[in-house]
């Protein structure tokens, strides 16, 4: 472990009663475990009505007519609202960002007006006294469609014979990026071996336990809309809702209490949520929308669905000379709002080859429209694609030149003392630890012993494989992610802390909690820096009326950005408290410290005054303080990284698998991760983030896929047919750490939320190919289903 | 995903249940464990006008041994089958199979009668009934009928049960001494419906089979008793060559469907793998493991 650098930080974070680096129970656990959490799905408000959306059964069709007369007569129905009618209160939007040059999309409405562009797009809202009544009435709405040809296959989306989904855009190409660094052609020419492969990634989705849920409450008397929503970014929702409803942001309050999982699914603005806000304004009453599971599959953003050609050039000594990729992805009919659907492909271009020293890199990424559900950012945006392509190519190169997969990585990963440096795609790295991480994982897994096991079992017809995948992860994004492109998505976060009248601390933070531990890590930082016990720190988040302005929790930014804001705010509060204490105690601030909820002497640790007592004097007997002393027991600080656009983290994963070559089934025997997220605030939270991320990556590797037919119909929109990873199939996951704190902040924390997902599928795919080595077949498609494996083995 | 409105009647006796079914016919649905019916209703795939809840009919619940017959009440839950010492002793194949039926929460509510009446061709218990030579006991307007399991399953979700019938019990011959069983299924995740599965009940005689009943599931519209393959393997010395021939015969006995998990060819392939593993396990002959031409 490298040490934390500056002595002042030592005093703030390494105090005798510090919670930093300790596994402490999450303050919200009791609330969640005793069933006292506040989920939007459970909310009831007076006069609240429920909306069900009638959704298109066609992937692409003209809406000829909508007859809602019978539905309006059904019991309990309050209104049936079409897209045209709703357009009176809400404007359409276009999901583009100016820094993604050339990105185009078409205006999207809250409810389709004259054309539906994917199976599942809403065509009418049925508002009733209960969801069941709304669903009954939805069956009575008669919609006449004229079916149009659906663009289902991304590979043919750009063919001249394929219909253009939005004629105003001219073609189905939403975005294209090309990148060329170094001298790629010369590098391939100078290579001893050049290997090419096409990597195919299934479309999948987040499957949150609690579906998307919103209650919108327009209070006409206050001219104010309160939106209760499970979201990762309350201020973003506030901005977008206000913008499209013709309100000032101040007229919109977004409240986000407990959220049953998000994984990036809940960081976007969905048409049906916009419709719900608008319906509340139109009908002047609270309206609730909770997506059911089928709707979730048809409308929650999907992700991945890439087809990426890759090429690597390598010398006989293992030196990687060049990478080249050509990536294609289909994003549905619209670029998602407001973060756009070009980010994933853009990330793939950014990240391929990122861990390695090779400077020659050429890439093209094309993003095409299709008549399927919208695609956008989901946990580890682009990372699993980039990592699988890069690490798959590295293994293929190693195989070709007969080199061990660990050895080729050792020879090509950027040296730990080479920082700061930049990748061939222009990413700047402050300090990574690829070599130390690789060394550590090789030890953890006892690599040589595993290789010996593998060889012994091979003789008995048991085919096991080892897969390694090094990765980099984008965390702590600055304004470079969205702000520079014109999106009103804050990259800074704010924290306000105040001492209450009994010496406890109220902390308001703009980061949000969806289960990852934002509340816990904030309390740990505040308690440690101030010198109070965690049970005295109450953290308030998820309310645009109550917290400072900020981005929220996404892109692995909560701890690194919100945590630093908490640290800095608490330092100010601490100074302010010590200033008052010095006055009360006729001492100087430098002679005093706060430990265990009391002010003490620095010199001998002697107790001086309880914070409780100090607060009593400040709030109730300020008359006893000397003239001119005005204590400020509340402090606010904001933070955003400025030096680096992103705080990159790194790590490596390894998988040990067994392939049953008769059945094509893969058994995950063991998984290892070493990652470097800088300062670790709560080891258990970090490790469980890693494990949870790995499981989502393993889901992509073996199970999860949204299966569309050739007409653009999603055919497995339920939890029986869409296979999420279950505990029974999951291996033990060992997690280790290397710690390289970022110098951008005093806290030194980088993100950890997506590292697990970034590399898991790459490790498993490499392991399966390692297991299948004697069969001379290479599989570069996930999920690795028994059908895929048996086909590759020529068994069926 | 809310069910459309329906009427509900909790049957007070078997006679009452039959009376309700006689009156409402196919507009009514019987609610047993509800593990298939309720999701289908919530998805509005079925919209019965009346639910006849038979949950109170204690006489349909329980496991008893009557002479050489094991009698299982239709309302007996999967979890009870799993716990029953009668089942372990008299029909150990069933005990092995039930562990693969979905997950504990579903096994706590789902019933054997419900599973058989649902007749999902990918579910475990119908195939077990074939392998065990069970008899399905049905009560209807005309009184009681006893239907051999081999006759009972007629199609996907289709059985000999009419809209006015109630499946009341299952009779299974008590396993003879010296009998053995094999159960295995291939599912992407534990608890999922199988891609292909095999429930086998056999009598061994030395290193041969005196009797071999191979109940395959998820291989067609109904569970399949692979008679041709079994006939070739009964009474004969099992060689890899014979196994290969029996495997070929098996493949032609099956008529599997294509779905998201597997093509028909893959299902036939996996059925052959299962046959080889079944024989290798029951005869303790590892050499047969890969001898089915797989």
PDB file of C-alpha atoms in Angstrom, chain A residues 437-643:
ATOM      1  CA  UNK A 437      -2.157  -5.852  -9.497  1.00  0.00           C
ATOM      2  CA  UNK A 438      -1.083  -8.641 -11.851  1.00  0.00           C
ATOM      3  CA  UNK A 439       1.584  -9.799  -9.429  1.00  0.00           C
ATOM      4  CA  UNK A 440      -0.939  -9.825  -6.621  1.00  0.00           C
ATOM      5  CA  UNK A 441      -3.604 -11.785  -8.492  1.00  0.00           C
ATOM      6  CA  UNK A 442      -1.073 -14.372  -9.656  1.00  0.00           C
ATOM      7  CA  UNK A 443      -0.213 -14.932  -5.994  1.00  0.00           C
ATOM      8  CA  UNK A 444      -3.835 -14.960  -4.834  1.00  0.00           C
ATOM      9  CA  UNK A 445      -4.861 -17.590  -7.346  1.00  0.00           C
ATOM     10  CA  UNK A 446      -1.627 -19.580  -7.090  1.00  0.00           C
ATOM     11  CA  UNK A 447      -1.347 -19.485 -10.850  1.00  0.00           C
ATOM     12  CA  UNK A 448       1.320 -22.160 -11.262  1.00  0.00           C
ATOM     13  CA  UNK A 449      -0.573 -24.631  -9.090  1.00  0.00           C
ATOM     14  CA  UNK A 450      -3.744 -24.016 -11.102  1.00  0.00           C
ATOM     15  CA  UNK A 451      -1.870 -24.663 -14.327  1.00  0.00           C
ATOM     16  CA  UNK A 452      -0.618 -27.948 -12.860  1.00  0.00           C
ATOM     17  CA  UNK A 453      -4.188 -28.900 -11.827  1.00  0.00           C
ATOM     18  CA  UNK A 454      -5.396 -28.033 -15.270  1.00  0.00           C
ATOM     19  CA  UNK A 455      -2.825 -30.288 -16.928  1.00  0.00           C
ATOM     20  CA  UNK A 456      -3.554 -33.187 -14.572  1.00  0.00           C
ATOM     21  CA  UNK A 457      -7.314 -32.946 -15.061  1.00  0.00           C
ATOM     22  CA  UNK A 458      -6.945 -32.632 -18.815  1.00  0.00           C
ATOM     23  CA  UNK A 459      -5.577 -36.191 -18.866  1.00  0.00           C
ATOM     24  CA  UNK A 460      -8.807 -37.374 -17.275  1.00  0.00           C
ATOM     25  CA  UNK A 461     -10.942 -35.627 -19.862  1.00  0.00           C
ATOM     26  CA  UNK A 462     -11.835 -32.735 -17.565  1.00  0.00           C
ATOM     27  CA  UNK A 463     -11.396 -29.429 -19.336  1.00  0.00           C
ATOM     28  CA  UNK A 464     -10.703 -26.476 -17.111  1.00  0.00           C
ATOM     29  CA  UNK A 465      -9.447 -23.085 -18.126  1.00  0.00           C
ATOM     30  CA  UNK A 466      -7.863 -19.974 -16.676  1.00  0.00           C
ATOM     31  CA  UNK A 467      -8.757 -16.523 -17.986  1.00  0.00           C
ATOM     32  CA  UNK A 468      -7.033 -13.263 -17.132  1.00  0.00           C
ATOM     33  CA  UNK A 469      -8.306  -9.782 -17.922  1.00  0.00           C
ATOM     34  CA  UNK A 470      -6.597  -6.515 -17.046  1.00  0.00           C
ATOM     35  CA  UNK A 471      -8.760  -3.439 -17.217  1.00  0.00           C
ATOM     36  CA  UNK A 472      -9.020   0.284 -16.646  1.00  0.00           C
ATOM     37  CA  UNK A 473     -12.130   1.954 -15.304  1.00  0.00           C
ATOM     38  CA  UNK A 474     -13.403   5.507 -15.757  1.00  0.00           C
ATOM     39  CA  UNK A 475     -14.411   7.036 -12.409  1.00  0.00           C
ATOM     40  CA  UNK A 476     -14.897  10.482 -10.839  1.00  0.00           C
ATOM     41  CA  UNK A 477     -15.853  12.155 -14.138  1.00  0.00           C
ATOM     42  CA  UNK A 478     -15.414  15.892 -14.406  1.00  0.00           C
ATOM     43  CA  UNK A 479     -17.486  18.096 -16.676  1.00  0.00           C
ATOM     44  CA  UNK A 480     -15.736  16.353 -19.582  1.00  0.00           C
ATOM     45  CA  UNK A 481     -18.387  13.617 -19.554  1.00  0.00           C
ATOM     46  CA  UNK A 482     -21.581  15.604 -20.089  1.00  0.00           C
ATOM     47  CA  UNK A 483     -21.259  19.228 -19.095  1.00  0.00           C
ATOM     48  CA  UNK A 484     -18.949  20.213 -21.956  1.00  0.00           C
ATOM     49  CA  UNK A 485     -21.465  18.756 -24.381  1.00  0.00           C
ATOM     50  CA  UNK A 486     -24.198  21.042 -23.123  1.00  0.00           C
ATOM     51  CA  UNK A 487     -26.076  18.683 -20.809  1.00  0.00           C
ATOM     52  CA  UNK A 488     -27.264  20.183 -17.546  1.00  0.00           C
ATOM     53  CA  UNK A 489     -25.784  17.320 -15.587  1.00  0.00           C
ATOM     54  CA  UNK A 490     -23.631  18.551 -12.760  1.00  0.00           C
ATOM     55  CA  UNK A 491     -20.198  17.017 -12.352  1.00  0.00           C
ATOM     56  CA  UNK A 492     -19.657  18.737  -9.023  1.00  0.00           C
ATOM     57  CA  UNK A 493     -21.251  17.737  -5.757  1.00  0.00           C
ATOM     58  CA  UNK A 494     -21.948  19.653  -2.604  1.00  0.00           C
ATOM     59  CA  UNK A 495     -22.182  18.791   1.054  1.00  0.00           C
ATOM     60  CA  UNK A 496     -23.498  20.900   3.916  1.00  0.00           C
ATOM     61  CA  UNK A 497     -22.758  19.906   7.509  1.00  0.00           C
ATOM     62  CA  UNK A 498     -24.083  21.525  10.625  1.00  0.00           C
ATOM     63  CA  UNK A 499     -23.805  20.903  14.307  1.00  0.00           C
ATOM     64  CA  UNK A 500     -27.237  20.646  15.869  1.00  0.00           C
ATOM     65  CA  UNK A 501     -28.175  21.961  19.294  1.00  0.00           C
ATOM     66  CA  UNK A 502     -27.182  18.707  21.004  1.00  0.00           C
ATOM     67  CA  UNK A 503     -23.824  18.315  19.329  1.00  0.00           C
ATOM     68  CA  UNK A 504     -24.918  15.905  16.610  1.00  0.00           C
ATOM     69  CA  UNK A 505     -24.309  16.516  12.924  1.00  0.00           C
ATOM     70  CA  UNK A 506     -26.783  16.955  10.104  1.00  0.00           C
ATOM     71  CA  UNK A 507     -25.177  16.332   6.748  1.00  0.00           C
ATOM     72  CA  UNK A 508     -26.883  17.127   3.458  1.00  0.00           C
ATOM     73  CA  UNK A 509     -25.239  15.743   0.384  1.00  0.00           C
ATOM     74  CA  UNK A 510     -26.085  15.878  -3.296  1.00  0.00           C
ATOM     75  CA  UNK A 511     -24.953  12.309  -3.947  1.00  0.00           C
ATOM     76  CA  UNK A 512     -27.656   9.661  -3.824  1.00  0.00           C
ATOM     77  CA  UNK A 513     -28.038   6.169  -2.434  1.00  0.00           C
ATOM     78  CA  UNK A 514     -29.355   3.175  -4.332  1.00  0.00           C
ATOM     79  CA  UNK A 515     -27.820   0.517  -2.154  1.00  0.00           C
ATOM     80  CA  UNK A 516     -24.113   1.104  -2.745  1.00  0.00           C
ATOM     81  CA  UNK A 517     -23.467   2.758   0.637  1.00  0.00           C
ATOM     82  CA  UNK A 518     -23.369   6.495  -0.099  1.00  0.00           C
ATOM     83  CA  UNK A 519     -25.020   7.199   3.228  1.00  0.00           C
ATOM     84  CA  UNK A 520     -22.497   5.062   5.094  1.00  0.00           C
ATOM     85  CA  UNK A 521     -19.382   6.441   3.470  1.00  0.00           C
ATOM     86  CA  UNK A 522     -20.562  10.022   3.947  1.00  0.00           C
ATOM     87  CA  UNK A 523     -21.178   9.405   7.648  1.00  0.00           C
ATOM     88  CA  UNK A 524     -17.790   7.716   7.963  1.00  0.00           C
ATOM     89  CA  UNK A 525     -16.010  10.691   6.442  1.00  0.00           C
ATOM     90  CA  UNK A 526     -17.943  13.291   8.441  1.00  0.00           C
ATOM     91  CA  UNK A 527     -17.568  11.389  11.706  1.00  0.00           C
ATOM     92  CA  UNK A 528     -13.844  10.831  11.166  1.00  0.00           C
ATOM     93  CA  UNK A 529     -12.965  14.363  10.097  1.00  0.00           C
ATOM     94  CA  UNK A 530     -15.031  16.022  12.786  1.00  0.00           C
ATOM     95  CA  UNK A 531     -14.232  13.630  15.606  1.00  0.00           C
ATOM     96  CA  UNK A 532     -17.778  12.528  16.364  1.00  0.00           C
ATOM     97  CA  UNK A 533     -19.184   9.031  16.441  1.00  0.00           C
ATOM     98  CA  UNK A 534     -21.086   7.882  13.377  1.00  0.00           C
ATOM     99  CA  UNK A 535     -24.328   7.481  15.288  1.00  0.00           C
ATOM    100  CA  UNK A 536     -24.272  11.246  15.754  1.00  0.00           C
ATOM    101  CA  UNK A 537     -24.155  11.879  12.005  1.00  0.00           C
ATOM    102  CA  UNK A 538     -27.421  11.989  10.162  1.00  0.00           C
ATOM    103  CA  UNK A 539     -27.083  12.009   6.380  1.00  0.00           C
ATOM    104  CA  UNK A 540     -29.799  13.497   4.218  1.00  0.00           C
ATOM    105  CA  UNK A 541     -29.748  12.854   0.511  1.00  0.00           C
ATOM    106  CA  UNK A 542     -32.050  12.671  -2.474  1.00  0.00           C
ATOM    107  CA  UNK A 543     -34.075  15.876  -2.217  1.00  0.00           C
ATOM    108  CA  UNK A 544     -33.510  18.907  -4.436  1.00  0.00           C
ATOM    109  CA  UNK A 545     -35.139  21.166  -1.831  1.00  0.00           C
ATOM    110  CA  UNK A 546     -32.905  19.904   0.955  1.00  0.00           C
ATOM    111  CA  UNK A 547     -29.448  19.193  -0.417  1.00  0.00           C
ATOM    112  CA  UNK A 548     -26.784  21.234  -2.168  1.00  0.00           C
ATOM    113  CA  UNK A 549     -26.732  21.104  -5.954  1.00  0.00           C
ATOM    114  CA  UNK A 550     -24.910  18.176  -7.479  1.00  0.00           C
ATOM    115  CA  UNK A 551     -24.678  15.298  -9.882  1.00  0.00           C
ATOM    116  CA  UNK A 552     -25.797  12.343  -7.795  1.00  0.00           C
ATOM    117  CA  UNK A 553     -24.499   8.802  -7.868  1.00  0.00           C
ATOM    118  CA  UNK A 554     -23.411   7.358 -11.214  1.00  0.00           C
ATOM    119  CA  UNK A 555     -20.191   6.759 -13.154  1.00  0.00           C
ATOM    120  CA  UNK A 556     -18.505   5.609  -9.926  1.00  0.00           C
ATOM    121  CA  UNK A 557     -18.407   9.151  -8.603  1.00  0.00           C
ATOM    122  CA  UNK A 558     -20.209   9.165  -5.240  1.00  0.00           C
ATOM    123  CA  UNK A 559     -17.279   8.390  -2.951  1.00  0.00           C
ATOM    124  CA  UNK A 560     -14.598  10.211  -4.927  1.00  0.00           C
ATOM    125  CA  UNK A 561     -16.478  13.453  -5.547  1.00  0.00           C
ATOM    126  CA  UNK A 562     -19.254  13.550  -2.944  1.00  0.00           C
ATOM    127  CA  UNK A 563     -16.897  12.066  -0.356  1.00  0.00           C
ATOM    128  CA  UNK A 564     -14.331  14.804  -0.924  1.00  0.00           C
ATOM    129  CA  UNK A 565     -17.014  17.491  -0.647  1.00  0.00           C
ATOM    130  CA  UNK A 566     -18.021  15.934   2.683  1.00  0.00           C
ATOM    131  CA  UNK A 567     -14.436  15.928   3.858  1.00  0.00           C
ATOM    132  CA  UNK A 568     -13.866  19.574   2.932  1.00  0.00           C
ATOM    133  CA  UNK A 569     -17.168  20.777   4.405  1.00  0.00           C
ATOM    134  CA  UNK A 570     -16.470  18.933   7.633  1.00  0.00           C
ATOM    135  CA  UNK A 571     -12.988  20.440   7.852  1.00  0.00           C
ATOM    136  CA  UNK A 572     -14.545  23.894   7.756  1.00  0.00           C
ATOM    137  CA  UNK A 573     -17.111  22.965  10.397  1.00  0.00           C
ATOM    138  CA  UNK A 574     -14.362  21.526  12.566  1.00  0.00           C
ATOM    139  CA  UNK A 575     -12.348  24.719  12.282  1.00  0.00           C
ATOM    140  CA  UNK A 576     -15.428  26.796  13.123  1.00  0.00           C
ATOM    141  CA  UNK A 577     -16.169  24.644  16.161  1.00  0.00           C
ATOM    142  CA  UNK A 578     -12.599  24.859  17.400  1.00  0.00           C
ATOM    143  CA  UNK A 579     -12.662  28.646  16.928  1.00  0.00           C
ATOM    144  CA  UNK A 580     -15.687  28.893  19.210  1.00  0.00           C
ATOM    145  CA  UNK A 581     -14.271  26.362  21.635  1.00  0.00           C
ATOM    146  CA  UNK A 582     -11.093  28.411  21.915  1.00  0.00           C
ATOM    147  CA  UNK A 583     -13.156  31.450  22.820  1.00  0.00           C
ATOM    148  CA  UNK A 584     -15.260  29.574  25.372  1.00  0.00           C
ATOM    149  CA  UNK A 585     -12.242  27.809  26.855  1.00  0.00           C
ATOM    150  CA  UNK A 586      -9.914  30.814  26.669  1.00  0.00           C
ATOM    151  CA  UNK A 587      -7.479  28.730  24.615  1.00  0.00           C
ATOM    152  CA  UNK A 588      -6.351  28.748  20.972  1.00  0.00           C
ATOM    153  CA  UNK A 589      -7.755  26.532  18.206  1.00  0.00           C
ATOM    154  CA  UNK A 590      -4.326  24.987  17.657  1.00  0.00           C
ATOM    155  CA  UNK A 591      -4.274  23.693  21.212  1.00  0.00           C
ATOM    156  CA  UNK A 592      -7.622  21.963  20.858  1.00  0.00           C
ATOM    157  CA  UNK A 593      -8.953  18.901  19.067  1.00  0.00           C
ATOM    158  CA  UNK A 594     -12.278  17.104  18.789  1.00  0.00           C
ATOM    159  CA  UNK A 595     -12.290  13.454  19.753  1.00  0.00           C
ATOM    160  CA  UNK A 596     -15.236  11.255  20.705  1.00  0.00           C
ATOM    161  CA  UNK A 597     -17.792  14.041  20.568  1.00  0.00           C
ATOM    162  CA  UNK A 598     -15.853  16.350  22.876  1.00  0.00           C
ATOM    163  CA  UNK A 599     -13.240  19.052  22.661  1.00  0.00           C
ATOM    164  CA  UNK A 600      -9.933  17.986  24.235  1.00  0.00           C
ATOM    165  CA  UNK A 601      -6.426  19.349  24.686  1.00  0.00           C
ATOM    166  CA  UNK A 602      -4.046  18.375  21.915  1.00  0.00           C
ATOM    167  CA  UNK A 603      -1.167  18.244  24.397  1.00  0.00           C
ATOM    168  CA  UNK A 604      -2.435  15.805  27.004  1.00  0.00           C
ATOM    169  CA  UNK A 605      -5.774  14.647  25.597  1.00  0.00           C
ATOM    170  CA  UNK A 606      -7.557  16.095  28.612  1.00  0.00           C
ATOM    171  CA  UNK A 607     -11.307  16.584  28.246  1.00  0.00           C
ATOM    172  CA  UNK A 608     -12.369  20.228  27.880  1.00  0.00           C
ATOM    173  CA  UNK A 609     -15.977  20.516  26.741  1.00  0.00           C
ATOM    174  CA  UNK A 610     -18.660  18.270  25.255  1.00  0.00           C
ATOM    175  CA  UNK A 611     -19.871  19.285  21.793  1.00  0.00           C
ATOM    176  CA  UNK A 612     -23.326  19.082  23.310  1.00  0.00           C
ATOM    177  CA  UNK A 613     -22.417  21.815  25.793  1.00  0.00           C
ATOM    178  CA  UNK A 614     -20.663  23.920  23.156  1.00  0.00           C
ATOM    179  CA  UNK A 615     -23.787  23.776  21.002  1.00  0.00           C
ATOM    180  CA  UNK A 616     -25.966  24.745  23.943  1.00  0.00           C
ATOM    181  CA  UNK A 617     -23.902  27.863  24.508  1.00  0.00           C
ATOM    182  CA  UNK A 618     -23.816  28.803  20.825  1.00  0.00           C
ATOM    183  CA  UNK A 619     -27.506  28.305  20.168  1.00  0.00           C
ATOM    184  CA  UNK A 620     -29.118  29.302  23.492  1.00  0.00           C
ATOM    185  CA  UNK A 621     -26.635  31.497  25.354  1.00  0.00           C
ATOM    186  CA  UNK A 622     -24.817  33.423  22.619  1.00  0.00           C
ATOM    187  CA  UNK A 623     -25.083  36.361  25.019  1.00  0.00           C
ATOM    188  CA  UNK A 624     -22.284  34.762  27.082  1.00  0.00           C
ATOM    189  CA  UNK A 625     -19.832  34.870  24.164  1.00  0.00           C
ATOM    190  CA  UNK A 626     -17.590  37.912  23.764  1.00  0.00           C
ATOM    191  CA  UNK A 627     -18.891  40.702  21.548  1.00  0.00           C
ATOM    192  CA  UNK A 628     -18.219  40.274  17.857  1.00  0.00           C
ATOM    193  CA  UNK A 629     -18.081  36.495  17.998  1.00  0.00           C
ATOM    194  CA  UNK A 630     -20.617  34.958  15.641  1.00  0.00           C
ATOM    195  CA  UNK A 631     -20.126  31.183  15.468  1.00  0.00           C
ATOM    196  CA  UNK A 632     -20.913  29.454  12.139  1.00  0.00           C
ATOM    197  CA  UNK A 633     -21.824  25.899  12.974  1.00  0.00           C
ATOM    198  CA  UNK A 634     -22.845  25.107   9.436  1.00  0.00           C
ATOM    199  CA  UNK A 635     -20.468  24.767   6.513  1.00  0.00           C
ATOM    200  CA  UNK A 636     -20.920  23.949   2.850  1.00  0.00           C
ATOM    201  CA  UNK A 637     -18.320  22.856   0.342  1.00  0.00           C
ATOM    202  CA  UNK A 638     -18.450  21.667  -3.222  1.00  0.00           C
ATOM    203  CA  UNK A 639     -15.935  19.628  -5.137  1.00  0.00           C
ATOM    204  CA  UNK A 640     -15.194  18.698  -8.707  1.00  0.00           C
ATOM    205  CA  UNK A 641     -11.992  17.213 -10.108  1.00  0.00           C
ATOM    206  CA  UNK A 642     -10.206  19.773 -12.262  1.00  0.00           C
ATOM    207  CA  UNK A 643      -6.791  18.334 -13.040  1.00  0.00           C
TER     208      UNK A 643
END
